[in-house]
Amino acid sequence: MQKADKGRTGIWWYAGAAVLAAAVIFFVVRGCAFMPWNSSKGTVEVRLTVTRDFGSEVLKDESVEVREGSSAMRVLQEVAELETSYGGGFIHAVDGLASGYGGEDSLKMDWFYYLNGQMAEVGAEELEVDGGDWLVFDYHSWEYSTFTPALAGCFPEPFLHGYREPPRECLVVYAAGWEMEGEKLSDLLREAGAPSCSLEKLSPEWRPREGEYSVVIGACGELAENDFLADANSNASRLGMTAYFEGDDVLIVDENGEVAERLYAGTGLVEAVGPRLGEEGSALMVTGTDPAGVRAALSLLADWDNTRSGPVMVILAHAAEGGT
């Protein structure tokens, strides 16, 4: 009888230990959110968009509510099945769509992500989101370039929330003859919620200043008179530009960096140049093959809430068609 009692006691001891271990694991993995020191934390709402091929195909687009201080990775985990790499800090696959390539003839594909339209420079587990942020995770080839500075299709988001902090200053720079359009764009940005925007005439020596969010207006030939913009368009692959101007024409490149299309009169272009909006040496170009193309691009930005074409890298406008 005594042996049986001891056996039952042992069973209960192991059962109790198992329950205790399960409780410890639960609170280590999930319980921190319920600890007294975290009880004061509220929730924030973040927009999450998952795309492929530089925003040309939208896979998910929804509003996600997460606890304050959550990482970009955590936001994505709320709506998708993830596989991670490098200790869990980087994304390997989203809903089964995995990075990698299958040989010499296959494109190198990977996941890249953007905060408020701007390329992130840290792993998704390291970046903490704020309420109102817009996260874009895009699956695309990096055969041509690993560098894609900003998504023009997210306009005017970079000028509203910035990168990790609101922009300190916005500047609209205009080529000769585009001052009125510059004033209208400056008003549009202020109405959308951007800080006060200054106006400045474009000179050959002008270049973006650190911490300043700049947008530059003018036809391709006019912008080419500026040293910074001319240099950027001459080094499109280094800067990850999938469209650039050559003379008065706009050239579109494919995933291999080959010129796929040359666009002539009446074409407008909106694209970022430089490392990232808000950093030294970066700006958003609103340009075109001719004045009609520039006006077509400006008209899309003026009606951005209705004409938004998704978080694409480049916005093209056609004067004859009045759209993208």
CSV table of C-alpha atoms in Angstrom, one decimal, residues 7-315:
chain,number,residue,atom,x,y,z
A,7,GLY,CA,3.8,5.9,-7.0
A,8,ARG,CA,0.8,8.2,-6.9
A,9,THR,CA,2.8,10.8,-5.2
A,10,GLY,CA,5.4,10.6,-7.9
A,11,ILE,CA,2.9,11.0,-10.6
A,12,TRP,CA,1.3,14.0,-9.0
A,13,TRP,CA,4.8,15.5,-8.5
A,14,TYR,CA,5.7,15.1,-12.2
A,15,ALA,CA,2.2,16.4,-13.2
A,16,GLY,CA,2.7,19.5,-11.0
A,17,ALA,CA,6.2,20.1,-12.4
A,18,ALA,CA,4.8,19.9,-16.0
A,19,VAL,CA,2.1,22.4,-15.2
A,20,LEU,CA,4.7,24.7,-13.6
A,21,ALA,CA,7.0,24.4,-16.6
A,22,ALA,CA,4.2,25.1,-19.0
A,23,ALA,CA,3.3,28.2,-17.0
A,24,VAL,CA,6.9,29.4,-17.1
A,25,ILE,CA,7.1,29.0,-20.8
A,26,PHE,CA,3.8,30.8,-21.4
A,27,PHE,CA,4.9,33.8,-19.4
A,28,VAL,CA,8.4,33.9,-20.9
A,29,VAL,CA,7.0,33.8,-24.5
A,30,ARG,CA,3.7,35.6,-24.1
A,31,GLY,CA,3.4,36.8,-20.5
A,32,CYS,CA,5.5,39.8,-20.7
A,33,ALA,CA,2.6,41.7,-22.2
A,34,PHE,CA,0.6,41.1,-19.0
A,35,MET,CA,3.3,42.1,-16.5
A,36,PRO,CA,2.5,45.1,-14.3
A,37,TRP,CA,5.3,47.2,-15.9
A,38,ASN,CA,3.7,46.7,-19.3
A,39,SER,CA,0.0,47.1,-18.3
A,40,SER,CA,0.1,50.8,-19.0
A,41,LYS,CA,1.0,50.3,-22.7
A,42,GLY,CA,-1.8,50.9,-25.1
A,43,THR,CA,-2.2,49.9,-28.7
A,44,VAL,CA,-1.4,51.6,-32.0
A,45,GLU,CA,-2.8,51.2,-35.5
A,46,VAL,CA,-0.5,50.6,-38.4
A,47,ARG,CA,-1.2,50.2,-42.0
A,48,LEU,CA,0.4,47.0,-43.5
A,49,THR,CA,0.8,46.3,-47.2
A,50,VAL,CA,2.4,43.2,-48.6
A,51,THR,CA,3.3,43.4,-52.3
A,52,ARG,CA,5.6,41.8,-54.9
A,53,ASP,CA,7.6,43.1,-57.9
A,54,PHE,CA,8.0,46.7,-56.6
A,55,GLY,CA,4.4,47.1,-55.6
A,56,SER,CA,2.9,46.0,-59.0
A,57,GLU,CA,0.9,43.3,-57.2
A,58,VAL,CA,-0.7,43.9,-53.8
A,59,LEU,CA,-1.1,40.7,-51.8
A,60,LYS,CA,-2.4,42.2,-48.5
A,61,ASP,CA,-3.4,45.7,-47.5
A,62,GLU,CA,-5.0,46.1,-44.1
A,63,SER,CA,-5.0,48.1,-40.9
A,64,VAL,CA,-3.4,46.2,-38.0
A,65,GLU,CA,-3.7,47.0,-34.3
A,66,VAL,CA,-0.6,46.1,-32.2
A,67,ARG,CA,0.8,46.9,-28.7
A,68,GLU,CA,2.9,50.1,-28.4
A,69,GLY,CA,6.5,49.3,-29.0
A,70,SER,CA,5.9,46.4,-31.4
A,71,SER,CA,8.4,45.7,-34.1
A,72,ALA,CA,7.7,45.7,-37.8
A,73,MET,CA,8.2,42.0,-37.7
A,74,ARG,CA,5.4,41.7,-35.1
A,75,VAL,CA,3.0,43.7,-37.3
A,76,LEU,CA,3.6,41.3,-40.2
A,77,GLN,CA,3.2,38.3,-38.0
A,78,GLU,CA,-0.3,39.4,-37.2
A,79,VAL,CA,-1.5,38.8,-40.7
A,80,ALA,CA,0.9,36.3,-42.3
A,81,GLU,CA,2.8,33.1,-41.7
A,82,LEU,CA,6.5,33.9,-41.5
A,83,GLU,CA,9.8,32.0,-41.8
A,84,THR,CA,12.8,34.0,-40.5
A,85,SER,CA,16.6,33.7,-40.8
A,86,TYR,CA,19.7,35.1,-39.1
A,87,GLY,CA,18.4,34.4,-35.6
A,88,GLY,CA,14.9,35.5,-36.3
A,89,GLY,CA,15.7,39.1,-37.3
A,90,PHE,CA,15.2,38.9,-41.0
A,91,ILE,CA,12.4,37.6,-43.2
A,92,HIS,CA,13.0,34.5,-45.3
A,93,ALA,CA,9.4,33.7,-46.4
A,94,VAL,CA,5.9,35.3,-46.1
A,95,ASP,CA,3.0,32.9,-46.6
A,96,GLY,CA,5.4,30.5,-48.3
A,97,LEU,CA,6.9,33.0,-50.7
A,98,ALA,CA,10.6,32.6,-50.0
A,99,SER,CA,13.8,34.4,-50.8
A,100,GLY,CA,16.6,32.8,-52.8
A,101,TYR,CA,17.3,31.8,-56.4
A,102,GLY,CA,17.4,28.5,-58.2
A,103,GLY,CA,20.5,28.8,-60.4
A,104,GLU,CA,22.2,30.9,-63.0
A,105,ASP,CA,19.1,31.5,-65.0
A,106,SER,CA,16.9,32.4,-62.1
A,107,LEU,CA,16.4,35.8,-60.6
A,108,LYS,CA,17.6,36.6,-57.1
A,109,MET,CA,14.4,37.3,-55.1
A,110,ASP,CA,14.1,38.6,-51.6
A,111,TRP,CA,11.9,40.5,-49.2
A,112,PHE,CA,12.6,44.2,-48.6
A,113,TYR,CA,10.5,46.5,-46.5
A,114,TYR,CA,9.8,50.2,-46.2
A,115,LEU,CA,8.6,52.5,-43.4
A,116,ASN,CA,6.4,55.3,-44.6
A,117,GLY,CA,7.6,54.8,-48.1
A,118,GLN,CA,11.3,54.8,-47.3
A,119,MET,CA,13.6,51.8,-47.3
A,120,ALA,CA,14.5,50.5,-43.9
A,121,GLU,CA,18.1,50.1,-43.0
A,122,VAL,CA,17.6,47.6,-40.1
A,123,GLY,CA,16.0,44.1,-39.7
A,124,ALA,CA,12.3,44.1,-39.2
A,125,GLU,CA,12.7,42.8,-35.7
A,126,GLU,CA,14.7,45.9,-34.8
A,127,LEU,CA,12.4,48.6,-36.1
A,128,GLU,CA,9.8,49.8,-33.7
A,129,VAL,CA,6.6,51.2,-35.2
A,130,ASP,CA,4.4,54.2,-34.2
A,131,GLY,CA,0.7,54.8,-34.6
A,132,GLY,CA,-0.1,56.0,-38.2
A,133,ASP,CA,3.0,54.4,-39.7
A,134,TRP,CA,2.7,52.6,-43.1
A,135,LEU,CA,4.7,49.4,-43.5
A,136,VAL,CA,5.3,48.0,-47.0
A,137,PHE,CA,6.9,44.5,-47.4
A,138,ASP,CA,7.8,43.9,-51.0
A,139,TYR,CA,9.1,40.7,-52.7
A,140,HIS,CA,11.2,41.6,-55.7
A,141,SER,CA,14.3,40.8,-57.7
A,142,TRP,CA,17.6,42.3,-56.7
A,143,GLU,CA,19.4,41.2,-59.8
A,144,TYR,CA,19.6,44.8,-61.1
A,145,SER,CA,20.1,46.6,-57.8
A,146,THR,CA,19.7,45.8,-54.0
A,147,PHE,CA,19.1,49.5,-53.4
A,148,THR,CA,15.6,50.9,-53.8
A,149,PRO,CA,15.5,54.2,-51.8
A,150,ALA,CA,11.8,55.1,-51.6
A,151,LEU,CA,8.4,54.3,-53.1
A,152,ALA,CA,6.9,57.2,-55.0
A,153,GLY,CA,3.5,55.6,-54.8
A,154,CYS,CA,3.4,56.2,-51.0
A,155,PHE,CA,3.3,60.0,-51.5
A,156,PRO,CA,2.7,62.1,-49.4
A,157,GLU,CA,3.5,59.7,-46.5
A,158,PRO,CA,7.2,60.4,-46.2
A,159,PHE,CA,6.5,64.1,-45.8
A,160,LEU,CA,3.9,63.4,-43.1
A,161,HIS,CA,5.5,60.9,-40.7
A,162,GLY,CA,9.1,60.7,-42.0
A,163,TYR,CA,11.4,57.9,-41.0
A,164,ARG,CA,11.2,57.0,-37.3
A,165,GLU,CA,10.3,60.6,-36.6
A,166,PRO,CA,8.4,63.4,-38.3
A,167,PRO,CA,10.3,65.5,-40.8
A,168,ARG,CA,11.9,68.6,-39.4
A,169,GLU,CA,11.4,70.6,-42.6
A,170,CYS,CA,10.0,70.2,-46.1
A,171,LEU,CA,11.2,72.1,-49.1
A,172,VAL,CA,9.7,72.4,-52.6
A,173,VAL,CA,12.4,73.3,-55.2
A,174,TYR,CA,11.2,74.5,-58.6
A,175,ALA,CA,12.9,75.0,-61.9
A,176,ALA,CA,12.5,78.4,-63.6
A,177,GLY,CA,8.9,78.9,-64.7
A,178,TRP,CA,7.4,76.4,-62.2
A,179,GLU,CA,7.0,78.7,-59.1
A,180,MET,CA,3.2,78.7,-59.2
A,181,GLU,CA,3.1,74.9,-59.3
A,182,GLY,CA,5.7,74.8,-56.5
A,183,GLU,CA,3.4,76.9,-54.3
A,184,LYS,CA,0.4,74.7,-55.0
A,185,LEU,CA,2.4,71.5,-54.1
A,186,SER,CA,3.6,73.2,-51.0
A,187,ASP,CA,0.0,74.0,-50.0
A,188,LEU,CA,-1.0,70.5,-50.7
A,189,LEU,CA,1.7,69.0,-48.4
A,190,ARG,CA,0.7,71.4,-45.6
A,191,GLU,CA,-3.0,70.5,-46.0
A,192,ALA,CA,-2.1,66.8,-45.9
A,193,GLY,CA,-0.3,67.3,-42.5
A,194,ALA,CA,3.3,68.0,-43.4
A,195,PRO,CA,5.3,70.7,-41.5
A,196,SER,CA,5.6,74.1,-43.1
A,197,CYS,CA,7.1,73.9,-46.6
A,198,SER,CA,9.6,76.4,-47.9
A,199,LEU,CA,10.0,77.3,-51.5
A,200,GLU,CA,13.3,77.6,-53.3
A,201,LYS,CA,14.3,78.1,-56.9
A,202,LEU,CA,16.5,75.3,-58.4
A,203,SER,CA,20.1,76.3,-59.1
A,204,PRO,CA,22.9,74.2,-60.6
A,205,GLU,CA,24.5,74.0,-57.2
A,206,TRP,CA,21.4,73.0,-55.2
A,207,ARG,CA,21.5,69.6,-53.4
A,208,PRO,CA,19.3,68.2,-50.6
A,209,ARG,CA,20.3,69.0,-47.0
A,210,GLU,CA,20.4,66.5,-44.1
A,211,GLY,CA,17.1,66.1,-42.3
A,212,GLU,CA,15.2,68.0,-45.0
A,213,TYR,CA,12.5,66.4,-47.1
A,214,SER,CA,12.7,67.8,-50.6
A,215,VAL,CA,10.6,67.6,-53.8
A,216,VAL,CA,11.9,69.0,-57.0
A,217,ILE,CA,9.7,70.2,-59.9
A,218,GLY,CA,10.8,70.7,-63.6
A,219,ALA,CA,11.1,69.0,-67.0
A,220,CYS,CA,13.9,66.5,-67.5
A,221,GLY,CA,16.1,68.9,-69.4
A,222,GLU,CA,15.6,71.6,-66.7
A,223,LEU,CA,16.5,69.2,-63.9
A,224,ALA,CA,19.5,68.0,-65.8
A,225,GLU,CA,21.0,71.5,-65.4
A,226,ASN,CA,21.4,70.7,-61.7
A,227,ASP,CA,24.6,68.8,-60.8
A,228,PHE,CA,23.1,66.5,-58.2
A,229,LEU,CA,20.1,65.4,-60.3
A,230,ALA,CA,22.2,65.0,-63.4
A,231,ASP,CA,24.7,62.8,-61.6
A,232,ALA,CA,21.8,60.7,-60.1
A,233,ASN,CA,20.3,60.0,-63.5
A,234,SER,CA,23.7,59.1,-64.9
A,235,ASN,CA,24.1,56.5,-62.2
A,236,ALA,CA,20.7,54.9,-62.1
A,237,SER,CA,21.8,51.4,-61.3
A,238,ARG,CA,23.9,52.5,-58.4
A,239,LEU,CA,21.0,54.3,-56.9
A,240,GLY,CA,18.4,51.6,-57.7
A,241,MET,CA,16.4,53.8,-60.1
A,242,THR,CA,14.1,51.8,-62.4
A,243,ALA,CA,13.3,54.9,-64.4
A,244,TYR,CA,15.6,57.8,-65.3
A,245,PHE,CA,15.8,60.6,-67.9
A,246,GLU,CA,18.3,60.8,-70.7
A,247,GLY,CA,18.1,64.1,-72.5
A,248,ASP,CA,14.3,64.8,-72.8
A,249,ASP,CA,13.3,61.2,-72.8
A,250,VAL,CA,12.3,58.9,-69.9
A,251,LEU,CA,13.9,55.4,-69.9
A,252,ILE,CA,12.3,52.4,-68.1
A,253,VAL,CA,14.6,49.5,-67.1
A,254,ASP,CA,13.7,45.8,-66.4
A,255,GLU,CA,14.8,43.6,-63.5
A,256,ASN,CA,18.1,43.0,-65.3
A,257,GLY,CA,18.8,46.7,-65.7
A,258,GLU,CA,18.2,46.6,-69.5
A,259,VAL,CA,16.3,49.5,-71.1
A,260,ALA,CA,12.8,48.1,-71.7
A,261,GLU,CA,11.1,51.2,-72.9
A,262,ARG,CA,11.8,54.7,-74.0
A,263,LEU,CA,9.0,57.2,-73.3
A,264,TYR,CA,8.7,60.4,-75.3
A,265,ALA,CA,6.5,63.5,-75.3
A,266,GLY,CA,3.8,63.9,-72.7
A,267,THR,CA,5.2,61.5,-70.2
A,268,GLY,CA,5.5,62.5,-66.5
A,269,LEU,CA,7.6,60.8,-63.9
A,270,VAL,CA,7.7,60.8,-60.0
A,271,GLU,CA,10.6,59.0,-58.5
A,272,ALA,CA,13.0,59.3,-55.5
A,273,VAL,CA,16.7,59.8,-55.9
A,274,GLY,CA,19.3,59.3,-53.2
A,275,PRO,CA,19.7,57.0,-50.1
A,276,ARG,CA,16.3,57.7,-48.5
A,277,LEU,CA,14.0,60.7,-48.3
A,278,GLY,CA,15.0,62.8,-45.3
A,279,GLU,CA,18.7,61.8,-45.4
A,280,GLU,CA,21.4,63.9,-46.9
A,281,GLY,CA,21.5,63.7,-50.7
A,282,SER,CA,17.9,62.6,-51.4
A,283,ALA,CA,14.8,64.1,-53.0
A,284,LEU,CA,11.6,63.3,-54.8
A,285,MET,CA,11.6,64.3,-58.5
A,286,VAL,CA,8.4,65.4,-60.2
A,287,THR,CA,9.5,65.7,-63.8
A,288,GLY,CA,8.6,64.8,-67.3
A,289,THR,CA,9.7,64.8,-70.9
A,290,ASP,CA,8.2,68.2,-71.4
A,291,PRO,CA,5.9,70.7,-69.6
A,292,ALA,CA,2.8,68.6,-70.5
A,293,GLY,CA,4.4,65.6,-68.8
A,294,VAL,CA,5.3,67.5,-65.7
A,295,ARG,CA,1.7,68.8,-65.4
A,296,ALA,CA,0.4,65.3,-65.8
A,297,ALA,CA,2.6,64.1,-62.9
A,298,LEU,CA,1.6,67.1,-60.8
A,299,SER,CA,-2.1,66.4,-61.4
A,300,LEU,CA,-1.7,62.9,-60.1
A,301,LEU,CA,0.0,64.1,-56.9
A,302,ALA,CA,-2.7,66.8,-56.5
A,303,ASP,CA,-5.3,64.1,-56.4
A,304,TRP,CA,-3.1,61.6,-54.6
A,305,ASP,CA,-5.9,60.1,-52.4
A,306,ASN,CA,-7.9,59.1,-55.5
A,307,THR,CA,-5.2,58.3,-58.0
A,308,ARG,CA,-2.8,56.3,-55.7
A,309,SER,CA,-1.7,53.3,-57.7
A,310,GLY,CA,-0.2,51.3,-54.8
A,311,PRO,CA,3.2,51.5,-53.2
A,312,VAL,CA,5.1,51.5,-56.4
A,313,MET,CA,8.7,52.8,-56.9
A,314,VAL,CA,7.8,55.0,-59.8
A,315,ILE,CA,4.7,56.9,-60.9
